[in-house]
Each structure stands twice: as C-alpha cells, then as structure tokens.
PDB file of N, CA, C and O in Angstrom:
ATOM      1  N   MET A 372       0.813  -1.140  -0.168  1.00  0.00           N
ATOM      2  CA  MET A 372       0.114  -0.103   0.171  1.00  0.00           C
ATOM      3  C   MET A 372       1.073   1.317   0.077  1.00  0.00           C
ATOM      4  O   MET A 372       1.754   1.524   0.781  1.00  0.00           O
ATOM      5  N   ASN A 373       0.932   1.842  -1.097  1.00  0.00           N
ATOM      6  CA  ASN A 373       1.421   3.107  -1.025  1.00  0.00           C
ATOM      7  C   ASN A 373       0.985   4.300   0.136  1.00  0.00           C
ATOM      8  O   ASN A 373       0.085   4.066   0.568  1.00  0.00           O
ATOM      9  N   LYS A 374       1.794   5.736   0.172  1.00  0.00           N
ATOM     10  CA  LYS A 374       1.237   6.814   0.960  1.00  0.00           C
ATOM     11  C   LYS A 374      -0.181   6.965   0.648  1.00  0.00           C
ATOM     12  O   LYS A 374      -0.598   7.608   1.477  1.00  0.00           O
ATOM     13  N   ALA A 375      -0.173   7.338  -0.746  1.00  0.00           N
ATOM     14  CA  ALA A 375      -1.407   7.862  -0.903  1.00  0.00           C
ATOM     15  C   ALA A 375      -2.604   7.491  -0.618  1.00  0.00           C
ATOM     16  O   ALA A 375      -3.485   7.901   0.202  1.00  0.00           O
ATOM     17  N   THR A 376      -2.431   6.040  -0.761  1.00  0.00           N
ATOM     18  CA  THR A 376      -3.923   5.213  -0.557  1.00  0.00           C
ATOM     19  C   THR A 376      -3.828   4.712   1.157  1.00  0.00           C
ATOM     20  O   THR A 376      -5.310   4.854   1.560  1.00  0.00           O
ATOM     21  N   ARG A 377      -2.542   4.960   1.862  1.00  0.00           N
ATOM     22  CA  ARG A 377      -2.572   4.677   3.118  1.00  0.00           C
ATOM     23  C   ARG A 377      -3.265   6.266   3.824  1.00  0.00           C
ATOM     24  O   ARG A 377      -4.315   6.318   4.898  1.00  0.00           O
ATOM     25  N   ASN A 378      -3.333   7.445   3.323  1.00  0.00           N
ATOM     26  CA  ASN A 378      -3.591   8.485   3.713  1.00  0.00           C
ATOM     27  C   ASN A 378      -4.880   8.807   3.754  1.00  0.00           C
ATOM     28  O   ASN A 378      -5.565   9.238   4.228  1.00  0.00           O
ATOM     29  N   LEU A 379      -5.521   8.337   2.214  1.00  0.00           N
ATOM     30  CA  LEU A 379      -7.173   8.188   1.976  1.00  0.00           C
ATOM     31  C   LEU A 379      -7.573   7.300   2.939  1.00  0.00           C
ATOM     32  O   LEU A 379      -8.862   7.805   3.599  1.00  0.00           O
ATOM     33  N   LEU A 380      -6.993   6.057   3.407  1.00  0.00           N
ATOM     34  CA  LEU A 380      -8.252   5.454   4.326  1.00  0.00           C
ATOM     35  C   LEU A 380      -7.772   5.645   5.514  1.00  0.00           C
ATOM     36  O   LEU A 380      -9.023   5.851   6.140  1.00  0.00           O
ATOM     37  N   GLU A 381      -6.790   6.114   6.084  1.00  0.00           N
ATOM     38  CA  GLU A 381      -6.567   6.657   7.598  1.00  0.00           C
ATOM     39  C   GLU A 381      -7.490   8.002   7.326  1.00  0.00           C
ATOM     40  O   GLU A 381      -8.361   8.017   8.623  1.00  0.00           O
ATOM     41  N   GLY A 382      -7.698   8.886   6.526  1.00  0.00           N
ATOM     42  CA  GLY A 382      -8.243  10.174   6.819  1.00  0.00           C
ATOM     43  C   GLY A 382      -9.786   9.746   6.676  1.00  0.00           C
ATOM     44  O   GLY A 382     -10.647  10.341   7.484  1.00  0.00           O
ATOM     45  N   ALA A 383     -10.491   8.808   6.160  1.00  0.00           N
ATOM     46  CA  ALA A 383     -11.517   8.413   5.938  1.00  0.00           C
ATOM     47  C   ALA A 383     -12.357   7.626   6.978  1.00  0.00           C
ATOM     48  O   ALA A 383     -13.265   8.037   7.603  1.00  0.00           O
ATOM     49  N   VAL A 384     -11.368   6.869   7.653  1.00  0.00           N
ATOM     50  CA  VAL A 384     -11.862   6.534   8.947  1.00  0.00           C
ATOM     51  C   VAL A 384     -11.828   7.503   9.857  1.00  0.00           C
ATOM     52  O   VAL A 384     -12.647   7.323  11.016  1.00  0.00           O
ATOM     53  N   THR A 385     -10.722   8.194  10.325  1.00  0.00           N
ATOM     54  CA  THR A 385     -10.860   9.237  11.452  1.00  0.00           C
ATOM     55  C   THR A 385     -11.722  10.178  11.222  1.00  0.00           C
ATOM     56  O   THR A 385     -12.176  10.793  11.921  1.00  0.00           O
ATOM     57  N   LEU A 386     -12.180  10.490   9.934  1.00  0.00           N
ATOM     58  CA  LEU A 386     -13.243  11.555  10.028  1.00  0.00           C
ATOM     59  C   LEU A 386     -14.463  10.641   9.857  1.00  0.00           C
ATOM     60  O   LEU A 386     -15.763  11.314  10.762  1.00  0.00           O
ATOM     61  N   VAL A 387     -15.045   9.213   9.754  1.00  0.00           N
ATOM     62  CA  VAL A 387     -15.910   8.802  10.278  1.00  0.00           C
ATOM     63  C   VAL A 387     -16.289   8.797  11.609  1.00  0.00           C
ATOM     64  O   VAL A 387     -17.434   8.949  12.137  1.00  0.00           O
ATOM     65  N   ILE A 388     -15.067   8.377  12.489  1.00  0.00           N
ATOM     66  CA  ILE A 388     -14.837   8.237  13.556  1.00  0.00           C
ATOM     67  C   ILE A 388     -15.133   9.697  14.361  1.00  0.00           C
ATOM     68  O   ILE A 388     -16.387   9.711  15.317  1.00  0.00           O
ATOM     69  N   GLY A 389     -14.576  10.464  13.639  1.00  0.00           N
ATOM     70  CA  GLY A 389     -14.892  12.027  14.425  1.00  0.00           C
ATOM     71  C   GLY A 389     -16.772  12.393  14.192  1.00  0.00           C
ATOM     72  O   GLY A 389     -17.130  13.088  15.216  1.00  0.00           O
ATOM     73  N   LEU A 390     -16.980  11.874  12.935  1.00  0.00           N
ATOM     74  CA  LEU A 390     -18.489  12.615  13.041  1.00  0.00           C
ATOM     75  C   LEU A 390     -19.272  11.574  13.769  1.00  0.00           C
ATOM     76  O   LEU A 390     -20.594  12.296  14.456  1.00  0.00           O
ATOM     77  N   VAL A 391     -19.031  10.380  13.873  1.00  0.00           N
ATOM     78  CA  VAL A 391     -19.866   9.491  15.123  1.00  0.00           C
ATOM     79  C   VAL A 391     -19.946  10.140  16.329  1.00  0.00           C
ATOM     80  O   VAL A 391     -20.710  10.238  17.049  1.00  0.00           O
ATOM     81  N   LEU A 392     -18.730  10.733  16.758  1.00  0.00           N
ATOM     82  CA  LEU A 392     -18.499  11.341  18.003  1.00  0.00           C
ATOM     83  C   LEU A 392     -19.333  12.392  18.273  1.00  0.00           C
ATOM     84  O   LEU A 392     -19.836  12.660  19.244  1.00  0.00           O
ATOM     85  N   TRP A 393     -19.115  13.237  17.333  1.00  0.00           N
ATOM     86  CA  TRP A 393     -19.661  14.578  17.235  1.00  0.00           C
ATOM     87  C   TRP A 393     -21.202  14.521  17.275  1.00  0.00           C
ATOM     88  O   TRP A 393     -22.034  15.508  17.977  1.00  0.00           O
ATOM     89  N   LEU A 394     -21.581  13.693  16.523  1.00  0.00           N
ATOM     90  CA  LEU A 394     -23.189  13.549  16.573  1.00  0.00           C
ATOM     91  C   LEU A 394     -23.868  12.678  17.406  1.00  0.00           C
ATOM     92  O   LEU A 394     -24.916  13.103  18.231  1.00  0.00           O
ATOM     93  N   PHE A 395     -23.268  11.818  18.182  1.00  0.00           N
ATOM     94  CA  PHE A 395     -23.679  10.942  19.480  1.00  0.00           C
ATOM     95  C   PHE A 395     -23.263  10.671  20.675  1.00  0.00           C
ATOM     96  O   PHE A 395     -23.822  10.218  21.271  1.00  0.00           O
ATOM     97  N   ALA A 396     -21.946  11.491  20.541  1.00  0.00           N
ATOM     98  CA  ALA A 396     -21.409  11.348  22.058  1.00  0.00           C
ATOM     99  C   ALA A 396     -22.120  13.113  22.792  1.00  0.00           C
ATOM    100  O   ALA A 396     -21.258  13.076  24.027  1.00  0.00           O
ATOM    101  N   GLY A 397     -22.720  13.670  22.781  1.00  0.00           N
ATOM    102  CA  GLY A 397     -23.159  14.666  23.172  1.00  0.00           C
ATOM    103  C   GLY A 397     -23.458  14.730  24.723  1.00  0.00           C
ATOM    104  O   GLY A 397     -23.127  15.659  25.542  1.00  0.00           O
ATOM    105  N   GLY A 398     -23.897  13.703  25.138  1.00  0.00           N
ATOM    106  CA  GLY A 398     -24.652  13.429  26.296  1.00  0.00           C
ATOM    107  C   GLY A 398     -23.529  12.798  27.178  1.00  0.00           C
ATOM    108  O   GLY A 398     -23.915  12.632  28.525  1.00  0.00           O
ATOM    109  N   VAL A 399     -22.360  12.406  26.665  1.00  0.00           N
ATOM    110  CA  VAL A 399     -21.450  11.731  27.559  1.00  0.00           C
ATOM    111  C   VAL A 399     -20.474  12.802  28.521  1.00  0.00           C
ATOM    112  O   VAL A 399     -20.036  13.380  27.249  1.00  0.00           O
ATOM    113  N   GLU A 400     -20.555  12.518  29.671  1.00  0.00           N
ATOM    114  CA  GLU A 400     -19.513  13.866  30.264  1.00  0.00           C
ATOM    115  C   GLU A 400     -18.502  12.870  30.836  1.00  0.00           C
ATOM    116  O   GLU A 400     -18.416  12.004  31.585  1.00  0.00           O
ATOM    117  N   LEU A 401     -16.863  13.562  30.253  1.00  0.00           N
ATOM    118  CA  LEU A 401     -15.787  13.318  30.958  1.00  0.00           C
ATOM    119  C   LEU A 401     -15.313  14.259  31.782  1.00  0.00           C
ATOM    120  O   LEU A 401     -15.599  15.542  31.246  1.00  0.00           O
ATOM    121  N   PRO A 402     -14.843  14.234  32.728  1.00  0.00           N
ATOM    122  CA  PRO A 402     -13.917  15.443  33.600  1.00  0.00           C
ATOM    123  C   PRO A 402     -13.279  16.426  32.936  1.00  0.00           C
ATOM    124  O   PRO A 402     -12.729  17.150  33.357  1.00  0.00           O
ATOM    125  N   PHE A 403     -12.242  15.881  31.828  1.00  0.00           N
ATOM    126  CA  PHE A 403     -11.377  16.224  31.360  1.00  0.00           C
ATOM    127  C   PHE A 403     -11.224  16.749  29.985  1.00  0.00           C
ATOM    128  O   PHE A 403     -10.425  17.659  29.218  1.00  0.00           O
ATOM    129  N   VAL A 404     -12.355  15.984  29.152  1.00  0.00           N
ATOM    130  CA  VAL A 404     -12.520  16.609  28.166  1.00  0.00           C
ATOM    131  C   VAL A 404     -14.012  16.351  27.730  1.00  0.00           C
ATOM    132  O   VAL A 404     -14.837  15.704  28.024  1.00  0.00           O
ATOM    133  N   THR A 405     -14.244  17.015  26.295  1.00  0.00           N
ATOM    134  CA  THR A 405     -15.626  17.066  25.649  1.00  0.00           C
ATOM    135  C   THR A 405     -15.595  16.113  24.696  1.00  0.00           C
ATOM    136  O   THR A 405     -14.900  16.423  23.433  1.00  0.00           O
ATOM    137  N   LEU A 406     -16.347  15.140  24.425  1.00  0.00           N
ATOM    138  CA  LEU A 406     -16.497  14.238  23.270  1.00  0.00           C
ATOM    139  C   LEU A 406     -16.993  15.045  21.941  1.00  0.00           C
ATOM    140  O   LEU A 406     -16.211  14.624  20.809  1.00  0.00           O
ATOM    141  N   THR A 407     -17.665  15.849  21.996  1.00  0.00           N
ATOM    142  CA  THR A 407     -18.239  16.314  20.505  1.00  0.00           C
ATOM    143  C   THR A 407     -16.895  17.171  20.343  1.00  0.00           C
ATOM    144  O   THR A 407     -17.016  17.370  19.013  1.00  0.00           O
ATOM    145  N   LYS A 408     -16.066  18.009  21.124  1.00  0.00           N
ATOM    146  CA  LYS A 408     -14.952  18.770  20.597  1.00  0.00           C
ATOM    147  C   LYS A 408     -13.926  17.772  20.135  1.00  0.00           C
ATOM    148  O   LYS A 408     -13.085  17.697  19.068  1.00  0.00           O
ATOM    149  N   VAL A 409     -13.904  16.839  20.708  1.00  0.00           N
ATOM    150  CA  VAL A 409     -12.729  15.598  20.200  1.00  0.00           C
ATOM    151  C   VAL A 409     -13.436  14.952  19.052  1.00  0.00           C
ATOM    152  O   VAL A 409     -12.561  15.243  17.942  1.00  0.00           O
ATOM    153  N   GLY A 410     -14.729  15.046  18.653  1.00  0.00           N
ATOM    154  CA  GLY A 410     -14.985  14.674  17.408  1.00  0.00           C
ATOM    155  C   GLY A 410     -14.941  15.697  16.307  1.00  0.00           C
ATOM    156  O   GLY A 410     -14.263  15.539  15.211  1.00  0.00           O
ATOM    157  N   VAL A 411     -15.073  17.192  16.644  1.00  0.00           N
ATOM    158  CA  VAL A 411     -14.636  18.046  15.356  1.00  0.00           C
ATOM    159  C   VAL A 411     -13.156  17.685  15.067  1.00  0.00           C
ATOM    160  O   VAL A 411     -12.705  18.163  14.008  1.00  0.00           O
ATOM    161  N   VAL A 412     -12.077  17.877  16.198  1.00  0.00           N
ATOM    162  CA  VAL A 412     -10.730  17.896  15.980  1.00  0.00           C
ATOM    163  C   VAL A 412     -10.091  16.337  15.353  1.00  0.00           C
ATOM    164  O   VAL A 412      -9.788  16.654  13.984  1.00  0.00           O
ATOM    165  N   MET A 413     -11.102  15.259  14.851  1.00  0.00           N
ATOM    166  CA  MET A 413     -10.856  14.033  14.444  1.00  0.00           C
ATOM    167  C   MET A 413     -11.229  14.467  13.009  1.00  0.00           C
ATOM    168  O   MET A 413     -10.848  13.814  12.025  1.00  0.00           O
ATOM    169  N   MET A 414     -12.335  14.980  12.710  1.00  0.00           N
ATOM    170  CA  MET A 414     -12.781  15.758  11.564  1.00  0.00           C
ATOM    171  C   MET A 414     -11.834  16.615  10.930  1.00  0.00           C
ATOM    172  O   MET A 414     -11.433  16.189   9.441  1.00  0.00           O
ATOM    173  N   CYS A 415     -11.169  17.646  11.580  1.00  0.00           N
ATOM    174  CA  CYS A 415     -10.371  18.445  10.661  1.00  0.00           C
ATOM    175  C   CYS A 415      -9.248  17.302  10.449  1.00  0.00           C
ATOM    176  O   CYS A 415      -8.729  17.460   9.125  1.00  0.00           O
ATOM    177  N   VAL A 416      -8.834  16.530  11.173  1.00  0.00           N
ATOM    178  CA  VAL A 416      -7.602  15.826  11.058  1.00  0.00           C
ATOM    179  C   VAL A 416      -7.829  14.909  10.063  1.00  0.00           C
ATOM    180  O   VAL A 416      -6.863  14.435   8.809  1.00  0.00           O
ATOM    181  N   GLY A 417      -9.078  14.073   9.905  1.00  0.00           N
ATOM    182  CA  GLY A 417      -9.378  13.358   9.048  1.00  0.00           C
ATOM    183  C   GLY A 417      -9.513  14.219   7.402  1.00  0.00           C
ATOM    184  O   GLY A 417      -9.126  13.343   6.575  1.00  0.00           O
ATOM    185  N   GLY A 418      -9.805  15.284   7.578  1.00  0.00           N
ATOM    186  CA  GLY A 418     -10.130  16.019   6.230  1.00  0.00           C
ATOM    187  C   GLY A 418      -8.744  16.418   5.366  1.00  0.00           C
ATOM    188  O   GLY A 418      -8.568  16.463   4.834  1.00  0.00           O
ATOM    189  N   ALA A 419      -7.730  16.759   6.587  1.00  0.00           N
ATOM    190  CA  ALA A 419      -6.647  16.954   6.228  1.00  0.00           C
ATOM    191  C   ALA A 419      -6.063  15.660   5.787  1.00  0.00           C
ATOM    192  O   ALA A 419      -5.024  15.934   4.590  1.00  0.00           O
ATOM    193  N   LEU A 420      -6.094  14.704   6.313  1.00  0.00           N
ATOM    194  CA  LEU A 420      -5.577  13.264   5.794  1.00  0.00           C
ATOM    195  C   LEU A 420      -6.020  12.862   4.405  1.00  0.00           C
ATOM    196  O   LEU A 420      -5.553  12.553   3.484  1.00  0.00           O
ATOM    197  N   LEU A 421      -7.184  12.986   4.310  1.00  0.00           N
ATOM    198  CA  LEU A 421      -8.139  13.005   2.914  1.00  0.00           C
ATOM    199  C   LEU A 421      -7.422  13.689   1.908  1.00  0.00           C
ATOM    200  O   LEU A 421      -7.094  13.707   0.792  1.00  0.00           O
ATOM    201  N   LEU A 422      -7.252  15.184   2.439  1.00  0.00           N
ATOM    202  CA  LEU A 422      -6.513  15.999   1.298  1.00  0.00           C
ATOM    203  C   LEU A 422      -5.351  15.925   0.812  1.00  0.00           C
ATOM    204  O   LEU A 422      -4.763  15.854  -0.298  1.00  0.00           O
ATOM    205  N   THR A 423      -4.544  15.211   1.635  1.00  0.00           N
ATOM    206  CA  THR A 423      -3.027  15.080   1.725  1.00  0.00           C
ATOM    207  C   THR A 423      -2.991  13.645   0.800  1.00  0.00           C
ATOM    208  O   THR A 423      -2.262  13.876  -0.305  1.00  0.00           O
ATOM    209  N   GLY A 424      -4.059  13.080   0.868  1.00  0.00           N
ATOM    210  CA  GLY A 424      -4.100  11.512  -0.137  1.00  0.00           C
ATOM    211  C   GLY A 424      -4.379  12.268  -1.203  1.00  0.00           C
ATOM    212  O   GLY A 424      -3.664  11.461  -2.224  1.00  0.00           O
ATOM    213  N   LEU A 425      -5.400  12.988  -1.797  1.00  0.00           N
ATOM    214  CA  LEU A 425      -5.995  13.178  -2.965  1.00  0.00           C
ATOM    215  C   LEU A 425      -4.522  13.868  -3.417  1.00  0.00           C
ATOM    216  O   LEU A 425      -4.933  13.929  -4.635  1.00  0.00           O
ATOM    217  N   PHE A 426      -3.983  14.817  -2.842  1.00  0.00           N
ATOM    218  CA  PHE A 426      -2.813  15.600  -3.721  1.00  0.00           C
ATOM    219  C   PHE A 426      -1.895  14.878  -3.920  1.00  0.00           C
ATOM    220  O   PHE A 426      -1.262  14.721  -4.833  1.00  0.00           O
ATOM    221  N   ARG A 427      -1.250  13.498  -3.080  1.00  0.00           N
ATOM    222  CA  ARG A 427      -0.308  12.788  -3.275  1.00  0.00           C
ATOM    223  C   ARG A 427      -1.018  11.886  -4.869  1.00  0.00           C
ATOM    224  O   ARG A 427      -0.259  11.361  -5.452  1.00  0.00           O
ATOM    225  N   THR A 428      -2.489  11.567  -4.739  1.00  0.00           N
ATOM    226  CA  THR A 428      -2.828  10.789  -5.778  1.00  0.00           C
ATOM    227  C   THR A 428      -2.825  11.548  -6.817  1.00  0.00           C
ATOM    228  O   THR A 428      -2.355  11.066  -8.045  1.00  0.00           O
ATOM    229  N   ALA A 429      -2.943  13.048  -7.165  1.00  0.00           N
ATOM    230  CA  ALA A 429      -3.129  13.585  -8.131  1.00  0.00           C
ATOM    231  C   ALA A 429      -2.066  14.405  -8.942  1.00  0.00           C
ATOM    232  O   ALA A 429      -1.802  14.781  -9.621  1.00  0.00           O
ATOM    233  N   GLY A 430      -0.694  14.402  -8.168  1.00  0.00           N
ATOM    234  CA  GLY A 430       0.615  14.510  -8.056  1.00  0.00           C
ATOM    235  C   GLY A 430       1.616  13.642  -8.908  1.00  0.00           C
ATOM    236  O   GLY A 430       0.648  12.752  -9.454  1.00  0.00           O
ATOM    237  N   PRO A 431       2.618  14.280  -9.321  1.00  0.00           N
ATOM    238  CA  PRO A 431       3.415  13.635 -10.432  1.00  0.00           C
ATOM    239  C   PRO A 431       3.799  11.961  -9.882  1.00  0.00           C
ATOM    240  O   PRO A 431       4.027  12.266  -8.361  1.00  0.00           O
ATOM    241  N   SER A 432       4.216  11.398 -10.667  1.00  0.00           N
ATOM    242  CA  SER A 432       4.522   9.967  -9.856  1.00  0.00           C
ATOM    243  C   SER A 432       6.159  10.063  -9.437  1.00  0.00           C
ATOM    244  O   SER A 432       6.659  10.608 -10.248  1.00  0.00           O
ATOM    245  N   THR A 433       6.400   9.445  -8.309  1.00  0.00           N
ATOM    246  CA  THR A 433       7.911   9.706  -7.820  1.00  0.00           C
ATOM    247  C   THR A 433       8.396   7.990  -8.378  1.00  0.00           C
ATOM    248  O   THR A 433       9.792   7.805  -8.000  1.00  0.00           O
ATOM    249  N   ASN A 434       7.856   7.294  -9.136  1.00  0.00           N
ATOM    250  CA  ASN A 434       8.521   6.061  -9.042  1.00  0.00           C
ATOM    251  C   ASN A 434       9.205   6.212 -10.728  1.00  0.00           C
ATOM    252  O   ASN A 434       8.622   5.566 -11.843  1.00  0.00           O
ATOM    253  N   ARG A 435      10.294   6.866 -10.700  1.00  0.00           N
ATOM    254  CA  ARG A 435      11.201   6.774 -11.920  1.00  0.00           C
ATOM    255  C   ARG A 435      12.103   5.814 -12.130  1.00  0.00           C
ATOM    256  O   ARG A 435      12.743   5.577 -11.038  1.00  0.00           O
ATOM    257  N   ARG A 436      12.089   5.248 -12.953  1.00  0.00           N
ATOM    258  CA  ARG A 436      13.556   4.417 -13.255  1.00  0.00           C
ATOM    259  C   ARG A 436      14.362   4.540 -14.134  1.00  0.00           C
ATOM    260  O   ARG A 436      13.990   5.145 -15.318  1.00  0.00           O
TER     261      ARG A 436
END
C-alpha cells in the first residue's frame, strides 16, 4: 500500500469516527474532555489526511526508473 492510499484510508476512517463522536456523544460527560470537541478535531484531522491523500494521488509520480 502506498502513502496516498494509506492517507486516504486513514483520513476516511478518522473522519467517520469524528463524525460519529460529534453526532452521538453529546450526552457523555467526562471530567477532562468533551467528546463532541474531540469529534470536531478528529474530523479536521481526517479531512487534512484526505486532502493529503488526494494531493499525492493527483501529483506527479515519484516512481522513476
């Protein structure tokens, strides 16, 4: 698996987990962190990973022989 595919996969999984936390963890109270805010941060990180994967996919190939 190359870096572009790995970034796309990790970004999609992170984005989905963040979305689930943001939507459904509003009633969970923890003393040190708010799960909805963690979900927003995870969605931002997942989106950045997705954009990085798309950029690497669309960019020039580095496999020159």
